[in-house]
Amino acid sequence: MTSASNEEPSANWGECMEAAVEIARKAGQVIREAVKHDKCVTTKSSAVDLVTETDHLVENLIISSLRAKYPSHSFIGEESSAAGEKCCLTDNPTWIIDPIDGTCNFVHSFPMVAVSIGFAVNKELEFGVIYHCLEENLYTARKGHGAFCNGLKLQVSKETDLSKALILTEIGAKRDPETLKIFLGNMERFLKAHVHGIRVIGSATLALCQIAAGAAEAYYQFGLHCWDIAAAAVIIREAGGNVIDTSGGPLDLMSRRVVAAGTQEMANHIAQMLETITYERDDYNANNL
Ligand code: LIP
């Protein structure tokens, strides 16, 4: 079956996913070695939005390796975007890469650190690979082919009752008083609804993988990026789950916000209780240059 806007047959995506797995494992080796040593840390959008030389090294390793195999494809990378490269999704086959998700964890040698590689064609997510490199857990999913962790099939939680839910979230990089007030207000609303608990693990991709694995019922966040969501969205959907916008509508990959849950009912519960924190879209620059 040929895809609508470009000539490559979608059957190629299986081969592309194998290439993503291979380079994610190589990137994981680099991170496992680097985590043992002192890190040269700088900041980006805020004092808590950290980046290290290893983030740049790993992103260059992943993009140069994939670009050599697929020169006609497009690439969106966290650090290339931070350096000013356009971040926009076209119909062209596009790789969406977070070289080190959980950079703050990496800086502290806290084990929730992952490599995330998503792939989209015609703006449709086709597959996702997330490698929890410090624990050597490989999460993979391809549209229509199911989701797996180290080859074992993943299944989301089927819980629909909010008062039986374990929820994950992240604070993001904005820590101004207004943002903190809304963030803590959202958490308070769920705690008052007697959810079983709320967890913050410092890695959006690995938190989302817990939803795919059925280890928690829901995840919500404002302030994450398309490279935090792309791969995980395919993995959760192929594990039987739902990934939507915080308004309850369809996911907008560039909107910097997401709700993911095992069931549609749980996703709707979460969305209805959230007060929005606004962030500039990832494709803001692309649309305004
Ligand atoms: C991190 C996300 C986390 C978010 C952080 C940061 P990074 O990604 O995983 O959810 O709270 O602000 O965006 O920067 O480590 O790739």
CSV table of C-alpha atoms and ligand atoms in Angstrom, one decimal:
chain,number,residue,atom,x,y,z
A,1,MET,CA,0.0,0.0,0.0
A,2,THR,CA,1.7,3.3,-1.0
A,3,SER,CA,1.1,6.3,1.4
A,4,ALA,CA,-0.8,9.4,0.1
A,5,SER,CA,1.8,12.2,-0.1
A,6,ASN,CA,5.1,10.4,-0.7
A,7,GLU,CA,6.3,7.6,-2.7
A,8,GLU,CA,7.7,5.3,0.0
A,9,PRO,CA,5.6,2.2,0.7
A,10,SER,CA,4.4,2.1,4.4
A,11,ALA,CA,5.9,-1.4,4.5
A,12,ASN,CA,9.2,0.5,4.8
A,13,TRP,CA,8.2,1.7,8.2
A,14,GLY,CA,9.0,-1.7,9.7
A,15,GLU,CA,12.6,-1.3,8.5
A,16,CYS,CA,12.7,2.3,9.8
A,17,MET,CA,11.6,1.1,13.2
A,18,GLU,CA,14.4,-1.5,13.3
A,19,ALA,CA,16.8,1.3,12.5
A,20,ALA,CA,15.3,3.3,15.4
A,21,VAL,CA,15.7,0.4,17.8
A,22,GLU,CA,19.3,-0.1,16.7
A,23,ILE,CA,20.3,3.6,17.1
A,24,ALA,CA,18.3,3.9,20.4
A,25,ARG,CA,20.4,1.0,21.9
A,26,LYS,CA,23.6,2.7,20.7
A,27,ALA,CA,22.5,6.0,22.2
A,28,GLY,CA,21.7,4.2,25.4
A,29,GLN,CA,25.2,2.8,25.7
A,30,VAL,CA,26.6,6.4,25.4
A,31,ILE,CA,24.3,7.6,28.1
A,32,ARG,CA,25.1,4.6,30.5
A,33,GLU,CA,28.8,5.5,30.2
A,34,ALA,CA,28.3,9.3,30.5
A,35,VAL,CA,26.0,9.0,33.6
A,36,LYS,CA,29.0,7.8,35.6
A,37,HIS,CA,31.0,10.9,35.0
A,38,ASP,CA,30.8,14.6,35.8
A,39,LYS,CA,28.4,16.5,33.5
A,40,CYS,CA,28.8,19.9,31.9
A,41,VAL,CA,25.4,21.4,32.5
A,42,THR,CA,23.9,24.6,31.0
A,43,THR,CA,20.3,25.9,31.0
A,44,LYS,CA,17.8,26.7,28.2
A,45,SER,CA,14.4,28.3,28.7
A,46,SER,CA,14.7,28.5,32.5
A,47,ALA,CA,17.1,27.8,35.4
A,48,VAL,CA,15.5,24.3,35.7
A,49,ASP,CA,15.5,23.5,31.9
A,50,LEU,CA,18.8,21.7,31.8
A,51,VAL,CA,21.0,20.5,28.9
A,52,THR,CA,24.4,18.7,28.9
A,53,GLU,CA,27.0,18.0,26.3
A,54,THR,CA,25.7,14.4,26.2
A,55,ASP,CA,22.2,15.6,25.0
A,56,HIS,CA,23.9,17.2,22.0
A,57,LEU,CA,26.3,14.3,21.4
A,58,VAL,CA,23.4,11.7,21.5
A,59,GLU,CA,21.1,13.8,19.3
A,60,ASN,CA,23.9,14.2,16.7
A,61,LEU,CA,24.6,10.5,16.8
A,62,ILE,CA,20.9,9.6,16.3
A,63,ILE,CA,20.1,12.2,13.5
A,64,SER,CA,23.4,11.6,11.6
A,65,SER,CA,22.9,7.9,11.6
A,66,LEU,CA,19.2,8.0,10.5
A,67,ARG,CA,19.8,10.8,8.0
A,68,ALA,CA,22.6,8.7,6.3
A,69,LYS,CA,20.0,5.9,5.8
A,70,TYR,CA,17.0,8.2,5.0
A,71,PRO,CA,18.4,11.4,3.4
A,72,SER,CA,14.9,12.5,2.1
A,73,HIS,CA,13.3,12.3,5.5
A,74,SER,CA,12.7,15.2,7.9
A,75,PHE,CA,14.0,15.5,11.5
A,76,ILE,CA,12.7,17.2,14.6
A,77,GLY,CA,15.2,17.0,17.6
A,78,GLU,CA,14.9,18.6,21.0
A,79,GLU,CA,18.4,20.3,20.9
A,80,SER,CA,18.2,21.2,17.2
A,81,SER,CA,14.9,23.0,17.9
A,82,ALA,CA,16.4,24.7,21.0
A,83,ALA,CA,19.1,25.9,18.7
A,84,GLY,CA,16.5,27.5,16.4
A,85,GLU,CA,15.8,24.8,13.8
A,86,LYS,CA,12.2,24.9,12.6
A,87,CYS,CA,9.9,22.5,14.5
A,88,CYS,CA,7.0,21.7,12.2
A,89,LEU,CA,5.3,18.6,11.0
A,90,THR,CA,4.8,18.2,7.2
A,91,ASP,CA,3.5,15.2,5.2
A,92,ASN,CA,7.1,14.1,4.7
A,93,PRO,CA,8.3,11.1,6.8
A,94,THR,CA,9.5,12.8,10.0
A,95,TRP,CA,11.6,11.5,12.9
A,96,ILE,CA,10.7,13.2,16.3
A,97,ILE,CA,13.7,12.7,18.7
A,98,ASP,CA,14.3,13.3,22.3
A,99,PRO,CA,18.0,12.3,22.8
A,100,ILE,CA,17.8,12.3,26.7
A,101,ASP,CA,14.4,12.5,28.2
A,102,GLY,CA,14.8,13.2,31.9
A,103,THR,CA,18.0,15.3,31.5
A,104,CYS,CA,17.6,16.6,35.1
A,105,ASN,CA,17.4,13.0,36.2
A,106,PHE,CA,20.6,12.3,34.1
A,107,VAL,CA,22.4,15.2,35.8
A,108,HIS,CA,21.6,13.7,39.2
A,109,SER,CA,22.1,10.1,38.1
A,110,PHE,CA,18.4,9.4,39.0
A,111,PRO,CA,17.6,6.3,36.9
A,112,MET,CA,14.5,7.6,35.0
A,113,VAL,CA,16.3,8.5,31.8
A,114,ALA,CA,15.3,7.5,28.3
A,115,VAL,CA,15.9,7.9,24.5
A,116,SER,CA,12.7,8.6,22.6
A,117,ILE,CA,12.3,8.2,18.8
A,118,GLY,CA,8.9,8.8,17.2
A,119,PHE,CA,8.1,8.6,13.5
A,120,ALA,CA,5.2,10.3,11.5
A,121,VAL,CA,4.1,10.3,7.9
A,122,ASN,CA,1.3,12.5,6.5
A,123,LYS,CA,1.3,14.0,10.1
A,124,GLU,CA,0.2,10.5,11.3
A,125,LEU,CA,2.3,8.8,14.0
A,126,GLU,CA,3.4,5.4,12.6
A,127,PHE,CA,5.7,4.0,15.3
A,128,GLY,CA,7.5,4.8,18.6
A,129,VAL,CA,10.6,3.5,20.3
A,130,ILE,CA,11.5,4.5,23.9
A,131,TYR,CA,14.6,3.0,25.5
A,132,HIS,CA,14.9,3.2,29.3
A,133,CYS,CA,18.6,2.9,28.9
A,134,LEU,CA,19.7,2.8,32.6
A,135,GLU,CA,17.3,-0.1,33.2
A,136,GLU,CA,17.6,-1.6,29.7
A,137,ASN,CA,13.8,-1.6,29.0
A,138,LEU,CA,12.9,-1.2,25.4
A,139,TYR,CA,9.3,0.0,24.6
A,140,THR,CA,8.2,-0.3,21.0
A,141,ALA,CA,5.0,0.0,19.0
A,142,ARG,CA,4.0,0.3,15.4
A,143,LYS,CA,0.5,1.4,14.3
A,144,GLY,CA,-1.6,-1.8,13.9
A,145,HIS,CA,1.0,-4.1,15.3
A,146,GLY,CA,0.6,-3.8,19.1
A,147,ALA,CA,2.9,-2.4,21.8
A,148,PHE,CA,5.8,-4.3,23.6
A,149,CYS,CA,8.4,-3.9,26.4
A,150,ASN,CA,11.4,-6.1,25.8
A,151,GLY,CA,9.2,-8.1,23.5
A,152,LEU,CA,6.4,-8.7,26.1
A,153,LYS,CA,2.9,-7.4,25.0
A,154,LEU,CA,1.7,-4.3,26.8
A,155,GLN,CA,-1.9,-3.7,28.0
A,156,VAL,CA,-3.3,-0.6,29.6
A,157,SER,CA,-5.4,-0.5,32.8
A,158,LYS,CA,-9.1,-0.8,32.2
A,159,GLU,CA,-10.0,1.2,35.3
A,160,THR,CA,-12.7,3.8,34.8
A,161,ASP,CA,-13.1,4.9,38.5
A,162,LEU,CA,-11.0,8.1,39.3
A,163,SER,CA,-10.9,7.2,43.0
A,164,LYS,CA,-9.1,4.0,42.1
A,165,ALA,CA,-6.5,5.7,39.9
A,166,LEU,CA,-2.8,6.2,40.2
A,167,ILE,CA,-1.9,9.3,38.3
A,168,LEU,CA,1.4,10.7,36.9
A,169,THR,CA,2.2,14.3,36.0
A,170,GLU,CA,5.2,16.6,35.6
A,171,ILE,CA,5.7,20.2,36.6
A,172,GLY,CA,7.6,21.3,33.4
A,173,ALA,CA,10.1,24.1,33.1
A,174,LYS,CA,7.9,27.2,34.1
A,175,ARG,CA,8.0,27.9,37.9
A,176,ASP,CA,6.5,31.4,38.1
A,177,PRO,CA,3.9,31.9,40.9
A,178,GLU,CA,0.9,31.8,38.6
A,179,THR,CA,2.0,28.5,36.9
A,180,LEU,CA,2.8,27.0,40.3
A,181,LYS,CA,-0.7,28.0,41.6
A,182,ILE,CA,-2.5,26.3,38.7
A,183,PHE,CA,-0.2,23.2,38.8
A,184,LEU,CA,-0.7,22.7,42.6
A,185,GLY,CA,-4.4,23.5,42.2
A,186,ASN,CA,-4.7,20.7,39.6
A,187,MET,CA,-2.9,18.2,41.9
A,188,GLU,CA,-5.1,19.3,44.9
A,189,ARG,CA,-8.3,18.7,42.9
A,190,PHE,CA,-7.2,15.1,42.2
A,191,LEU,CA,-6.1,14.5,45.8
A,192,LYS,CA,-9.5,15.8,47.0
A,193,ALA,CA,-11.1,13.4,44.6
A,194,HIS,CA,-9.3,10.7,46.5
A,195,VAL,CA,-7.2,9.3,43.7
A,196,HIS,CA,-4.9,6.5,45.0
A,197,GLY,CA,-1.8,8.7,44.4
A,198,ILE,CA,0.1,11.1,42.2
A,199,ARG,CA,3.6,10.4,41.0
A,200,VAL,CA,6.2,12.8,39.4
A,201,ILE,CA,9.2,10.9,38.0
A,202,GLY,CA,10.9,13.6,35.9
A,203,SER,CA,10.6,11.8,32.5
A,204,ALA,CA,7.5,12.4,30.5
A,205,THR,CA,8.3,9.5,28.1
A,206,LEU,CA,8.8,6.9,30.9
A,207,ALA,CA,5.8,8.2,32.8
A,208,LEU,CA,3.7,7.7,29.6
A,209,CYS,CA,5.2,4.1,29.2
A,210,GLN,CA,3.8,3.3,32.7
A,211,ILE,CA,0.3,4.0,31.3
A,212,ALA,CA,1.0,1.7,28.3
A,213,ALA,CA,2.1,-1.0,30.8
A,214,GLY,CA,-1.0,-0.6,32.9
A,215,ALA,CA,1.1,0.4,35.9
A,216,ALA,CA,-0.9,3.6,36.3
A,217,GLU,CA,-4.2,4.8,35.1
A,218,ALA,CA,-3.5,8.3,33.7
A,219,TYR,CA,-0.9,11.0,32.9
A,220,TYR,CA,-1.4,14.7,32.3
A,221,GLN,CA,1.0,17.5,31.6
A,222,PHE,CA,1.3,21.1,30.4
A,223,GLY,CA,4.7,22.2,29.0
A,224,LEU,CA,6.1,19.0,27.5
A,225,HIS,CA,7.1,18.9,23.8
A,226,CYS,CA,6.2,17.0,20.7
A,227,TRP,CA,9.4,14.9,21.2
A,228,ASP,CA,8.2,13.9,24.7
A,229,ILE,CA,4.8,12.8,23.3
A,230,ALA,CA,5.3,11.3,19.8
A,231,ALA,CA,6.8,7.8,20.5
A,232,ALA,CA,4.8,7.3,23.7
A,233,ALA,CA,1.4,8.2,22.0
A,234,VAL,CA,1.8,5.2,19.5
A,235,ILE,CA,2.9,2.9,22.4
A,236,ILE,CA,-0.1,3.8,24.6
A,237,ARG,CA,-2.6,3.6,21.7
A,238,GLU,CA,-1.2,0.2,20.6
A,239,ALA,CA,-1.5,-1.0,24.2
A,240,GLY,CA,-5.3,-0.1,24.0
A,241,GLY,CA,-5.1,3.3,25.6
A,242,ASN,CA,-6.2,6.9,24.8
A,243,VAL,CA,-4.0,10.0,24.2
A,244,ILE,CA,-6.0,13.3,23.9
A,245,ASP,CA,-5.7,17.0,24.3
A,246,THR,CA,-6.2,18.5,27.8
A,247,SER,CA,-9.4,20.1,26.5
A,248,GLY,CA,-10.8,16.6,25.9
A,249,GLY,CA,-10.5,16.9,22.1
A,250,PRO,CA,-8.0,15.1,19.8
A,251,LEU,CA,-4.3,15.2,20.5
A,252,ASP,CA,-2.4,18.2,19.0
A,253,LEU,CA,1.2,17.1,19.0
A,254,MET,CA,2.6,20.7,18.9
A,255,SER,CA,0.3,22.1,21.6
A,256,ARG,CA,2.6,21.4,24.6
A,257,ARG,CA,-0.1,19.6,26.5
A,258,VAL,CA,-1.5,16.0,26.8
A,259,VAL,CA,-3.8,13.6,28.7
A,260,ALA,CA,-3.1,9.9,28.4
A,261,ALA,CA,-5.2,7.2,30.1
A,262,GLY,CA,-6.1,3.5,29.9
A,263,THR,CA,-9.7,4.2,29.2
A,264,GLN,CA,-11.6,7.0,27.4
A,265,GLU,CA,-13.7,7.5,30.6
A,266,MET,CA,-10.6,8.1,32.7
A,267,ALA,CA,-9.1,10.4,30.1
A,268,ASN,CA,-12.3,12.5,30.1
A,269,HIS,CA,-12.4,12.6,34.0
A,270,ILE,CA,-8.9,14.0,34.0
A,271,ALA,CA,-9.5,16.5,31.2
A,272,GLN,CA,-12.6,17.8,32.8
A,273,MET,CA,-10.8,18.5,36.1
A,274,LEU,CA,-7.8,20.4,34.7
A,275,GLU,CA,-7.1,24.1,34.7
A,276,THR,CA,-5.0,25.0,31.7
A,277,ILE,CA,-1.4,26.2,31.9
A,278,THR,CA,-0.5,27.9,28.6
A,279,TYR,CA,2.8,27.4,26.8
A,280,GLU,CA,4.0,28.6,23.4
A,281,ARG,CA,3.4,25.9,20.8
A,282,ASP,CA,6.4,23.9,19.5
A,283,ASP,CA,5.6,25.0,16.0
A,284,TYR,CA,5.2,28.7,17.0
A,285,ASN,CA,8.4,29.7,15.2
A,286,ALA,CA,7.6,27.6,12.1
A,287,ASN,CA,4.3,29.5,11.7
A,288,ASN,CA,5.7,32.9,12.4
A,289,LEU,CA,8.9,33.1,10.5
B,1,LIP,C1,11.6,16.8,30.4
B,1,LIP,C2,10.3,16.1,30.4
B,1,LIP,C3,9.5,16.4,31.7
B,1,LIP,C4,9.4,17.9,31.8
B,1,LIP,C5,10.7,18.6,31.8
B,1,LIP,C6,11.5,18.3,30.5
B,1,LIP,P1,13.8,16.7,29.0
B,1,LIP,O1,12.2,16.5,29.2
B,1,LIP,O2,10.5,14.7,30.4
B,1,LIP,O3,8.3,15.9,31.6
B,1,LIP,O4,8.8,18.1,33.0
B,1,LIP,O5,10.5,20.0,31.8
B,1,LIP,O6,10.8,18.8,29.4
B,1,LIP,O7,14.1,18.1,28.9
B,1,LIP,O8,14.5,16.0,30.1
B,1,LIP,O9,14.0,16.0,27.6
